[in-house]
């Protein structure tokens, strides 16, 4: 009789453990969505006929897109609505001839502003004639105090990952100067530095960068109320 009771008790415990076992997938779905109702645009630099910085067979435009896709995934996991200015190996003119940097940048600015986003991030990789030069760096438009604060928050979040000794810096880049949307340009590292090139080609490092940049964005947006979404119009390529 005692053995029967013990068997029944063990079976009952096993059933309870099975029924009430935490569902990992459910926990992930119910995780705190810290960027809900936030709209963020990611601008993967270069593309198409414009490869950006090249070192051997390593192309900046391809890595910019990979880092941007990792960043998009991370931001969406936190509840943000995320748009990319490009999601393939094309610039925004979609021309395979007579590449025009001016036209490409004009279309990027129009597309970024069309989403009425909380902010945008332009992702790039750096290059130098001095191979020992290294470190991530965040640029902002000098006349925008809000962009400077965003640059500071992202820089501070990236520093433990990249180890950079560089400081944020104001710049007159077209994509920063001509957008109405608050934004920064992030140089994730130098392709011309052997150590950084290896890191920047790694999908695991892309994930680390994505988490760090997202942390900086989260810190910044915690101080700012969400923008009011407005209807957007598609940006057509120039003929």
Coordinates of N, CA and C in Angstrom, one line a residue:
X1 N 0.8 -1.2 0.0 CA 0.0 0.0 0.0 C 0.9 1.3 0.0
X2 N 1.9 1.2 0.9 CA 2.8 2.4 1.0 C 3.5 2.7 -0.4
X3 N 3.9 1.6 -1.1 CA 4.6 1.7 -2.3 C 3.6 2.3 -3.4
X4 N 2.4 1.9 -3.3 CA 1.4 2.5 -4.3 C 1.2 4.0 -4.1
X5 N 1.1 4.4 -2.8 CA 0.9 5.8 -2.5 C 2.1 6.6 -3.0
X6 N 3.3 6.1 -2.8 CA 4.6 6.7 -3.3 C 4.6 6.9 -4.8
X7 N 4.2 5.8 -5.5 CA 4.2 5.9 -7.0 C 3.2 6.9 -7.4
X8 N 2.0 6.9 -6.8 CA 1.0 7.9 -7.2 C 1.5 9.3 -6.9
X9 N 2.1 9.5 -5.8 CA 2.6 10.9 -5.5 C 3.7 11.3 -6.5
X10 N 4.6 10.4 -6.8 CA 5.7 10.8 -7.8 C 5.1 11.1 -9.2
X11 N 4.0 10.4 -9.6 CA 3.4 10.7 -10.9 C 2.7 12.0 -10.8
X12 N 2.0 12.3 -9.7 CA 1.3 13.6 -9.5 C 2.3 14.8 -9.6
X13 N 3.5 14.6 -8.9 CA 4.5 15.7 -9.0 C 5.0 15.9 -10.4
X14 N 5.2 14.8 -11.1 CA 5.7 14.9 -12.5 C 4.7 15.6 -13.4
X15 N 3.5 15.3 -13.2 CA 2.4 15.9 -14.0 C 2.4 17.4 -13.7
X16 N 2.5 17.8 -12.4 CA 2.5 19.2 -12.1 C 3.7 20.0 -12.7
X17 N 4.8 19.3 -12.6 CA 6.0 19.9 -13.2 C 5.9 20.2 -14.7
X18 N 5.3 19.2 -15.3 CA 5.1 19.3 -16.8 C 4.1 20.4 -17.1
X19 N 3.0 20.5 -16.3 CA 2.0 21.5 -16.6 C 2.5 22.9 -16.4
X20 N 3.2 23.0 -15.2 CA 3.5 24.4 -14.8 C 5.0 24.7 -15.1
X21 N 5.6 23.9 -16.0 CA 7.0 24.3 -16.4 C 7.0 25.6 -17.2
X22 N 7.9 26.5 -16.8 CA 7.9 27.8 -17.5 C 8.2 27.6 -19.0
X23 N 7.4 28.3 -19.8 CA 7.6 28.3 -21.3 C 8.5 29.4 -21.7
X24 N 9.7 29.0 -22.1 CA 10.7 30.0 -22.5 C 10.2 31.0 -23.6
X25 N 9.5 30.4 -24.5 CA 8.9 31.3 -25.6 C 8.0 32.3 -25.1
X26 N 7.1 31.8 -24.1 CA 6.1 32.8 -23.5 C 6.8 33.9 -22.8
X27 N 7.9 33.5 -22.0 CA 8.7 34.5 -21.3 C 9.2 35.5 -22.2
X28 N 9.7 35.1 -23.4 CA 10.3 36.0 -24.3 C 9.3 37.0 -24.9
X29 N 8.1 36.4 -25.2 CA 7.0 37.3 -25.7 C 6.5 38.3 -24.7
X30 N 6.5 37.9 -23.4 CA 6.0 38.7 -22.3 C 7.1 39.6 -21.8
X31 N 8.3 39.6 -22.3 CA 9.4 40.4 -21.8 C 9.1 41.9 -22.0
X32 N 9.7 42.7 -21.1 CA 9.4 44.1 -21.2 C 9.8 44.7 -22.5
X33 N 8.9 45.4 -23.2 CA 9.1 46.0 -24.5 C 9.5 47.5 -24.2
X34 N 10.7 47.8 -24.0 CA 11.1 49.1 -23.6 C 11.1 50.2 -24.7
X35 N 11.0 49.7 -25.9 CA 10.9 50.7 -27.0 C 9.6 50.6 -27.8
X36 N 8.6 50.2 -27.2 CA 7.2 50.2 -27.8 C 6.8 51.6 -28.1
X37 N 6.2 51.7 -29.3 CA 5.7 53.0 -29.8 C 6.8 53.9 -30.3
X38 N 8.0 53.4 -30.4 CA 9.2 54.2 -30.9 C 9.4 53.8 -32.3
X39 N 9.7 54.8 -33.2 CA 10.0 54.5 -34.6 C 11.5 54.9 -34.8
X40 N 12.2 54.0 -35.4 CA 13.7 54.2 -35.6 C 14.0 53.9 -37.0
X41 N 14.8 54.7 -37.6 CA 15.3 54.4 -39.0 C 16.8 54.1 -39.0
X42 N 17.1 53.0 -39.6 CA 18.6 52.7 -39.7 C 19.0 52.9 -41.2
X43 N 20.1 53.6 -41.4 CA 20.6 53.9 -42.7 C 21.9 53.1 -42.9
X44 N 21.9 52.0 -43.6 CA 23.2 51.3 -43.8 C 23.9 52.0 -44.9
X45 N 25.1 52.6 -44.6 CA 25.8 53.4 -45.5 C 26.3 52.7 -46.8
X46 N 26.3 53.5 -47.9 CA 26.8 53.1 -49.2 C 25.9 52.0 -49.8
X47 N 26.4 51.2 -50.7 CA 25.6 50.2 -51.4 C 25.6 50.4 -52.9
X48 N 25.3 49.3 -53.6 CA 25.3 49.4 -55.1 C 26.7 49.6 -55.6
X49 N 26.8 50.6 -56.5 CA 28.1 50.9 -57.1 C 29.1 51.6 -56.1
X50 N 28.5 52.0 -55.0 CA 29.4 52.7 -54.0 C 29.6 51.7 -52.9
X51 N 30.8 51.1 -52.9 CA 31.2 50.1 -51.9 C 31.7 50.6 -50.6
X52 N 32.0 51.9 -50.5 CA 32.6 52.5 -49.4 C 34.0 52.1 -49.2
X53 N 34.5 51.8 -48.0 CA 35.9 51.4 -47.8 C 36.0 49.9 -48.1
X54 N 37.0 49.6 -48.9 CA 37.3 48.2 -49.2 C 38.7 47.8 -48.7
X55 N 38.8 46.7 -48.1 CA 40.2 46.1 -47.7 C 40.2 44.7 -48.2
X56 N 40.9 44.4 -49.2 CA 40.9 43.1 -49.8 C 39.5 42.8 -50.4
X57 N 39.0 41.7 -49.9 CA 37.6 41.3 -50.4 C 36.6 41.7 -49.4
X58 N 37.0 42.5 -48.3 CA 36.0 42.9 -47.3 C 35.5 44.3 -47.7
X59 N 34.2 44.4 -47.9 CA 33.5 45.6 -48.4 C 32.7 46.2 -47.3
X60 N 32.9 47.5 -47.2 CA 32.1 48.3 -46.1 C 30.6 48.2 -46.3
X61 N 30.2 48.4 -47.6 CA 28.7 48.4 -47.8 C 28.0 47.1 -47.3
X62 N 28.7 46.0 -47.6 CA 28.1 44.7 -47.2 C 28.0 44.6 -45.6
X63 N 29.1 45.0 -45.0 CA 29.2 44.9 -43.5 C 28.2 45.9 -42.9
X64 N 28.1 47.1 -43.5 CA 27.1 48.0 -42.9 C 25.7 47.4 -42.9
X65 N 25.4 46.7 -44.0 CA 24.0 46.1 -44.0 C 23.9 45.0 -43.0
X66 N 24.9 44.2 -42.8 CA 24.8 43.1 -41.9 C 24.7 43.7 -40.4
X67 N 25.4 44.7 -40.1 CA 25.3 45.3 -38.8 C 24.0 45.9 -38.6
X68 N 23.5 46.6 -39.7 CA 22.2 47.2 -39.6 C 21.0 46.2 -39.4
X69 N 21.1 45.1 -40.0 CA 20.1 44.0 -39.9 C 20.2 43.5 -38.5
X70 N 21.4 43.3 -37.9 CA 21.5 42.9 -36.5 C 20.9 43.9 -35.6
X71 N 21.1 45.2 -35.8 CA 20.6 46.3 -35.0 C 19.0 46.3 -35.1
X72 N 18.5 46.1 -36.3 CA 17.1 46.1 -36.5 C 16.4 45.0 -35.7
X73 N 17.0 43.8 -35.7 CA 16.5 42.7 -35.0 C 16.5 43.0 -33.5
X74 N 17.6 43.6 -33.0 CA 17.7 43.9 -31.6 C 16.6 44.9 -31.2
X75 N 16.5 46.0 -32.0 CA 15.6 47.0 -31.6 C 14.1 46.5 -31.7
X76 N 13.8 45.7 -32.6 CA 12.5 45.1 -32.7 C 12.2 44.2 -31.6
X77 N 13.2 43.5 -31.0 CA 13.0 42.6 -29.9 C 12.6 43.5 -28.6
X78 N 12.9 44.8 -28.7 CA 12.6 45.7 -27.6 C 11.3 46.4 -27.8
X79 N 10.6 46.1 -29.0 CA 9.3 46.7 -29.2 C 9.3 47.8 -30.2
X80 N 10.5 48.2 -30.7 CA 10.5 49.4 -31.7 C 10.0 49.0 -33.1
X81 N 9.5 50.0 -33.8 CA 9.2 49.8 -35.2 C 10.4 50.4 -35.9
X82 N 11.0 49.5 -36.8 CA 12.3 49.9 -37.4 C 12.1 49.8 -38.9
X83 N 12.7 50.8 -39.6 CA 12.8 50.9 -41.0 C 14.2 51.0 -41.5
X84 N 14.5 50.4 -42.6 CA 15.9 50.6 -43.2 C 15.8 51.4 -44.5
X85 N 16.8 52.3 -44.7 CA 16.8 53.0 -46.0 C 17.1 52.1 -47.1
X86 N 17.9 51.0 -46.9 CA 18.1 50.0 -47.9 C 18.2 48.6 -47.2
X87 N 17.7 47.6 -47.9 CA 17.8 46.2 -47.3 C 18.4 45.2 -48.3
X88 N 19.1 45.8 -49.3 CA 19.9 44.9 -50.2 C 21.1 45.6 -50.7
X89 N 21.8 45.1 -51.7 CA 23.1 45.7 -52.1 C 22.8 46.7 -53.2
X90 N 22.0 47.7 -52.9 CA 21.8 48.8 -53.8 C 21.9 50.1 -53.1
X91 N 22.3 51.2 -53.8 CA 22.1 52.5 -53.2 C 20.7 52.9 -53.5
X92 N 20.3 54.1 -53.1 CA 18.9 54.4 -53.2 C 18.5 54.9 -54.6
X93 N 19.4 55.1 -55.5 CA 19.0 55.5 -56.8 C 18.7 54.2 -57.6
X94 N 19.1 53.1 -57.2 CA 18.9 51.8 -57.9 C 19.4 51.8 -59.3
X95 N 20.4 52.6 -59.5 CA 21.0 52.6 -60.9 C 22.2 51.6 -60.9
X96 N 22.5 51.0 -62.1 CA 23.7 50.2 -62.2 C 24.6 50.9 -63.2
X97 N 24.5 52.3 -63.3 CA 25.3 53.1 -64.2 C 25.3 54.5 -63.7
X98 N 26.3 55.3 -64.0 CA 26.3 56.7 -63.7 C 25.9 57.0 -62.3
X99 N 26.6 56.3 -61.3 CA 26.3 56.5 -59.9 C 26.4 58.0 -59.5
X100 N 25.5 58.5 -58.7 CA 25.5 59.8 -58.3 C 25.4 59.9 -56.8
X101 N 26.5 60.2 -56.1 CA 26.4 60.3 -54.6 C 25.4 61.3 -54.2
X102 N 25.3 62.4 -54.9 CA 24.4 63.5 -54.5 C 23.0 63.0 -54.6
X103 N 22.6 62.3 -55.6 CA 21.2 61.8 -55.7 C 21.0 60.8 -54.6
X104 N 21.9 59.9 -54.4 CA 21.8 58.9 -53.4 C 21.5 59.5 -52.0
X105 N 22.3 60.5 -51.6 CA 22.2 61.1 -50.3 C 20.8 61.9 -50.2
X106 N 20.5 62.5 -51.3 CA 19.2 63.3 -51.4 C 18.0 62.3 -51.1
X107 N 18.1 61.1 -51.7 CA 17.0 60.1 -51.5 C 17.0 59.6 -50.1
X108 N 18.2 59.4 -49.5 CA 18.3 58.9 -48.1 C 17.7 59.9 -47.2
X109 N 18.0 61.1 -47.3 CA 17.4 62.1 -46.4 C 15.9 62.2 -46.5
X110 N 15.4 62.1 -47.8 CA 13.9 62.1 -48.0 C 13.3 60.9 -47.3
X111 N 13.9 59.8 -47.5 CA 13.4 58.5 -47.0 C 13.4 58.5 -45.4
X112 N 14.5 59.0 -44.9 CA 14.6 59.0 -43.4 C 13.5 59.9 -42.8
X113 N 13.3 61.1 -43.4 CA 12.3 62.0 -42.9 C 10.9 61.6 -43.1
X114 N 10.7 60.7 -44.2 CA 9.3 60.3 -44.5 C 8.7 59.4 -43.4
X115 N 9.5 58.8 -42.5 CA 8.9 58.0 -41.5 C 8.5 58.7 -40.2
X116 N 8.8 60.0 -40.1 CA 8.5 60.8 -38.9 C 9.0 60.0 -37.7
X117 N 10.2 59.6 -37.7 CA 10.8 58.7 -36.6 C 11.2 59.5 -35.4
X118 N 11.4 58.8 -34.3 CA 12.0 59.4 -33.1 C 13.5 59.7 -33.4
X119 N 14.2 58.9 -34.2 CA 15.6 59.1 -34.5 C 16.0 58.2 -35.6
X120 N 17.2 58.5 -36.1 CA 17.8 57.6 -37.1 C 19.3 57.4 -36.8
X121 N 19.8 56.2 -37.2 CA 21.2 55.9 -37.0 C 21.8 55.5 -38.4
X122 N 22.8 56.2 -38.8 CA 23.5 55.9 -40.1 C 24.7 55.0 -39.7
X123 N 24.8 53.8 -40.2 CA 25.9 52.8 -39.9 C 27.0 52.8 -41.0
X124 N 28.2 53.0 -40.5 CA 29.4 53.1 -41.4 C 30.5 52.4 -40.7
X125 N 31.6 52.1 -41.6 CA 32.9 51.7 -41.1 C 33.9 52.7 -41.6
X126 N 35.0 52.8 -40.8 CA 36.0 53.8 -41.1 C 37.2 53.2 -41.8
X127 N 38.1 54.1 -42.3 CA 39.3 53.7 -42.9 C 40.4 54.8 -42.7
X128 N 41.6 54.4 -42.7 CA 42.7 55.3 -42.5 C 44.0 54.8 -43.2
X129 N 44.8 55.8 -43.6 CA 46.1 55.4 -44.2 C 47.1 54.9 -43.2
X130 N 46.7 55.1 -41.9 CA 47.6 54.6 -40.8 C 46.9 53.4 -40.2
X131 N 47.5 52.2 -40.5 CA 46.9 50.9 -40.1 C 46.7 50.8 -38.6
X132 N 47.4 51.5 -37.8 CA 47.3 51.4 -36.3 C 46.0 52.1 -35.8
X133 N 45.4 53.0 -36.6 CA 44.3 53.7 -36.2 C 43.1 52.8 -35.9
X134 N 42.4 53.0 -34.8 CA 41.3 52.1 -34.5 C 40.3 52.8 -33.6
X135 N 39.1 52.2 -33.4 CA 38.1 52.7 -32.5 C 36.8 53.2 -33.1
X136 N 35.7 52.9 -32.5 CA 34.4 53.4 -33.0 C 34.3 54.9 -32.6
X137 N 33.4 55.6 -33.4 CA 33.2 57.0 -33.1 C 31.8 57.4 -33.6
X138 N 31.2 58.3 -32.9 CA 29.8 58.7 -33.2 C 29.9 60.2 -33.5
X139 N 29.3 60.5 -34.7 CA 29.2 61.9 -35.2 C 27.8 62.4 -35.1
X140 N 27.7 63.7 -34.9 CA 26.4 64.4 -34.8 C 26.5 65.8 -35.5
X141 N 25.4 66.3 -35.9 CA 25.4 67.7 -36.5 C 25.6 68.7 -35.4
X142 N 26.6 69.5 -35.6 CA 27.0 70.5 -34.6 C 25.9 71.4 -34.1
X143 N 24.9 71.7 -34.9 CA 23.9 72.7 -34.5 C 22.7 72.0 -33.8
X144 N 22.8 70.8 -33.5 CA 21.7 70.0 -32.9 C 22.2 69.5 -31.5
X145 N 21.6 70.1 -30.4 CA 22.0 69.7 -29.1 C 21.4 68.3 -28.8
X146 N 20.2 68.1 -29.4 CA 19.5 66.8 -29.1 C 20.3 65.6 -29.8
X147 N 20.9 65.9 -31.0 CA 21.7 64.9 -31.6 C 23.0 64.7 -30.9
X148 N 23.5 65.7 -30.3 CA 24.8 65.6 -29.5 C 24.5 64.7 -28.3
X149 N 23.3 64.9 -27.7 CA 23.0 64.0 -26.5 C 22.8 62.6 -26.9
X150 N 22.2 62.4 -28.1 CA 22.1 61.0 -28.6 C 23.4 60.4 -28.9
X151 N 24.3 61.2 -29.5 CA 25.7 60.7 -29.8 C 26.4 60.3 -28.5
X152 N 26.2 61.1 -27.5 CA 26.9 60.8 -26.2 C 26.3 59.5 -25.6
X153 N 25.0 59.3 -25.6 CA 24.4 58.1 -25.0 C 24.9 56.8 -25.8
X154 N 24.9 56.9 -27.1 CA 25.3 55.8 -27.9 C 26.8 55.5 -27.7
X155 N 27.6 56.5 -27.7 CA 29.1 56.4 -27.5 C 29.4 55.7 -26.2
X156 N 28.7 56.2 -25.1 CA 28.9 55.6 -23.8 C 28.5 54.2 -23.7
X157 N 27.5 53.8 -24.4 CA 27.0 52.4 -24.4 C 28.0 51.5 -25.3
X158 N 28.6 52.1 -26.3 CA 29.5 51.3 -27.2 C 30.9 51.1 -26.6
X159 N 31.3 52.1 -25.8 CA 32.7 52.1 -25.3 C 33.1 50.8 -24.6
X160 N 32.3 50.2 -23.8 CA 32.8 49.0 -23.1 C 33.0 47.8 -24.1
X161 N 32.3 47.9 -25.3 CA 32.4 46.8 -26.3 C 33.5 47.1 -27.2
X162 N 33.7 48.3 -27.7 CA 34.7 48.6 -28.7 C 36.0 49.0 -28.1
X163 N 36.0 49.5 -26.9 CA 37.2 49.9 -26.2 C 37.7 51.2 -26.7
X164 N 36.9 52.0 -27.5 CA 37.4 53.2 -28.2 C 37.9 54.2 -27.2
X165 N 38.9 54.9 -27.7 CA 39.4 56.1 -27.0 C 39.0 57.4 -27.6
X166 N 38.3 57.3 -28.7 CA 37.8 58.5 -29.5 C 36.7 59.1 -28.8
X167 N 36.4 60.3 -29.1 CA 35.3 61.0 -28.5 C 34.2 61.3 -29.6
X168 N 33.0 61.7 -29.1 CA 32.0 62.1 -30.1 C 32.5 63.3 -30.8
X169 N 32.0 63.6 -32.0 CA 32.5 64.7 -32.8 C 31.4 65.3 -33.7
X170 N 31.4 66.6 -33.8 CA 30.4 67.2 -34.7 C 30.9 67.1 -36.1
X171 N 30.0 67.0 -37.1 CA 30.3 66.8 -38.5 C 29.2 67.4 -39.3
X172 N 29.6 67.8 -40.5 CA 28.7 68.4 -41.5 C 28.2 67.5 -42.6
X173 N 28.2 66.2 -42.3 CA 27.8 65.2 -43.2 C 26.4 65.5 -43.7
X174 N 26.1 65.3 -45.0 CA 24.8 65.7 -45.6 C 23.7 65.0 -44.9
X175 N 23.9 63.7 -44.6 CA 22.8 62.9 -43.9 C 22.4 63.5 -42.6
X176 N 23.4 64.1 -41.9 CA 23.1 64.7 -40.6 C 22.6 66.2 -40.7
X177 N 23.2 66.9 -41.7 CA 22.9 68.3 -41.8 C 21.5 68.5 -42.4
X178 N 21.0 67.7 -43.3 CA 19.8 67.9 -44.1 C 18.6 67.2 -43.7
X179 N 18.7 66.3 -42.7 CA 17.5 65.6 -42.2 C 16.8 66.5 -41.1
X180 N 15.5 66.4 -41.1 CA 14.8 67.0 -40.0 C 14.7 66.1 -38.8
X181 N 15.0 64.8 -39.0 CA 14.9 63.8 -37.9 C 16.2 63.9 -37.1
X182 N 16.1 63.8 -35.8 CA 17.3 63.7 -35.0 C 18.1 62.4 -35.3
X183 N 19.4 62.5 -35.5 CA 20.2 61.3 -35.9 C 21.6 61.5 -35.7
X184 N 22.3 60.3 -35.8 CA 23.8 60.3 -35.6 C 24.4 59.4 -36.7
X185 N 25.6 59.5 -37.0 CA 26.3 58.6 -37.8 C 27.4 57.8 -37.0
X186 N 27.3 56.5 -37.0 CA 28.1 55.7 -36.2 C 29.2 55.0 -37.0
X187 N 30.4 55.3 -36.8 CA 31.5 54.6 -37.4 C 31.9 53.5 -36.4
X188 N 31.6 52.2 -36.8 CA 31.7 51.1 -35.9 C 33.2 50.6 -35.6
X189 N 34.1 51.1 -36.5 CA 35.5 50.7 -36.3 C 36.2 50.9 -37.7
X190 N 37.5 50.6 -37.7 CA 38.4 50.8 -38.9 C 38.7 49.5 -39.6
X191 N 38.2 49.4 -40.8 CA 38.5 48.2 -41.6 C 40.0 48.1 -41.9
X192 N 40.7 49.2 -41.9 CA 42.2 49.2 -42.2 C 43.0 48.8 -41.0
X193 N 42.4 48.6 -39.9 CA 43.1 48.0 -38.7 C 42.9 46.5 -38.7
X194 N 44.0 45.7 -38.7 CA 43.8 44.3 -38.8 C 42.9 43.7 -37.7
X195 N 43.1 44.1 -36.5 CA 42.3 43.5 -35.4 C 40.8 43.9 -35.5
X196 N 40.5 45.1 -35.8 CA 39.2 45.5 -35.9 C 38.5 44.9 -37.2
X197 N 39.2 44.8 -38.2 CA 38.7 44.2 -39.5 C 38.1 42.8 -39.2
X198 N 38.9 42.0 -38.4 CA 38.5 40.7 -38.0 C 37.2 40.7 -37.2
X199 N 37.1 41.6 -36.2 CA 35.9 41.8 -35.4 C 34.7 42.2 -36.3
X200 N 34.9 43.2 -37.1 CA 33.8 43.8 -37.9 C 33.2 42.8 -38.9
X201 N 34.0 41.8 -39.2 CA 33.5 40.7 -40.1 C 32.7 39.6 -39.4
X202 N 32.7 39.7 -38.1 CA 32.1 38.6 -37.3 C 30.6 38.9 -36.9
X203 N 29.8 37.9 -37.2 CA 28.3 38.1 -36.9 C 28.1 38.2 -35.4
X204 N 29.0 37.6 -34.6 CA 28.9 37.7 -33.1 C 29.2 39.1 -32.7
X205 N 30.1 39.7 -33.3 CA 30.5 41.1 -33.0 C 29.3 42.1 -33.4
X206 N 28.7 41.7 -34.6 CA 27.6 42.5 -35.0 C 26.5 42.6 -34.0
X207 N 26.2 41.4 -33.3 CA 25.2 41.3 -32.3 C 25.6 42.2 -31.1
X208 N 26.9 42.1 -30.7 CA 27.4 42.9 -29.6 C 27.2 44.4 -29.9
X209 N 27.5 44.8 -31.1 CA 27.4 46.2 -31.5 C 25.9 46.6 -31.4
X210 N 25.0 45.7 -31.9 CA 23.6 46.0 -32.0 C 23.0 46.2 -30.6
X211 N 23.5 45.3 -29.6 CA 23.0 45.5 -28.3 C 23.5 46.8 -27.7
X212 N 24.7 47.1 -27.9 CA 25.3 48.3 -27.3 C 24.6 49.6 -27.9
X213 N 24.4 49.6 -29.2 CA 23.8 50.8 -29.8 C 22.3 50.9 -29.4
X214 N 21.7 49.7 -29.2 CA 20.3 49.7 -28.8 C 20.2 50.2 -27.3
X215 N 21.2 49.9 -26.5 CA 21.2 50.3 -25.1 C 21.3 51.9 -25.1
X216 N 22.2 52.4 -26.0 CA 22.3 53.9 -26.0 C 21.1 54.5 -26.5
X217 N 20.4 54.0 -27.5 CA 19.1 54.5 -28.0 C 18.1 54.5 -26.9
X218 N 18.0 53.4 -26.1 CA 17.1 53.2 -25.1 C 17.3 54.3 -24.0
X219 N 18.5 54.5 -23.6 CA 18.9 55.5 -22.6 C 18.4 56.9 -23.1
X220 N 18.7 57.2 -24.4 CA 18.3 58.5 -24.9 C 16.8 58.7 -25.0
X221 N 16.1 57.7 -25.5 CA 14.6 57.8 -25.6 C 13.9 57.8 -24.3
X222 N 14.5 57.3 -23.3 CA 13.8 57.3 -22.0 C 13.6 58.7 -21.5
X223 N 14.3 59.7 -22.1 CA 14.2 61.1 -21.7 C 13.3 61.9 -22.5
X224 N 12.8 61.2 -23.6 CA 12.0 62.0 -24.7 C 10.7 61.3 -24.9
X225 N 9.6 62.1 -25.0 CA 8.3 61.4 -25.3 C 8.3 61.0 -26.8
X226 N 7.5 60.0 -27.1 CA 7.4 59.5 -28.5 C 6.8 60.6 -29.4
X227 N 7.3 60.5 -30.7 CA 6.7 61.4 -31.7 C 5.3 60.9 -32.1
X228 N 4.5 61.8 -32.6 CA 3.2 61.4 -33.1 C 3.3 60.9 -34.5
X229 N 3.0 59.7 -34.8 CA 3.1 59.1 -36.2 C 2.2 59.9 -37.2
X230 N 2.7 60.1 -38.3 CA 2.0 60.7 -39.4 C 2.1 59.8 -40.6
X231 N 1.1 60.0 -41.6 CA 1.1 59.2 -42.8 C 2.4 59.4 -43.5
X232 N 3.0 58.4 -44.1 CA 4.2 58.5 -44.9 C 4.0 58.3 -46.3
X233 N 4.7 58.9 -47.2 CA 4.7 58.7 -48.6 C 5.9 58.0 -49.1
X234 N 5.7 57.0 -50.0 CA 6.9 56.3 -50.4 C 7.9 57.2 -51.2
X235 N 9.2 56.9 -51.0 CA 10.2 57.7 -51.8 C 10.6 56.9 -53.0
X236 N 10.3 57.4 -54.2 CA 10.6 56.7 -55.4 C 12.0 57.0 -55.9
X237 N 12.7 56.0 -56.4 CA 14.1 56.3 -57.0 C 14.0 57.4 -58.1
X238 N 15.1 58.1 -58.2 CA 15.2 59.1 -59.3 C 15.3 58.4 -60.6
X239 N 14.7 58.9 -61.7 CA 14.8 58.3 -63.0 C 16.1 58.7 -63.7

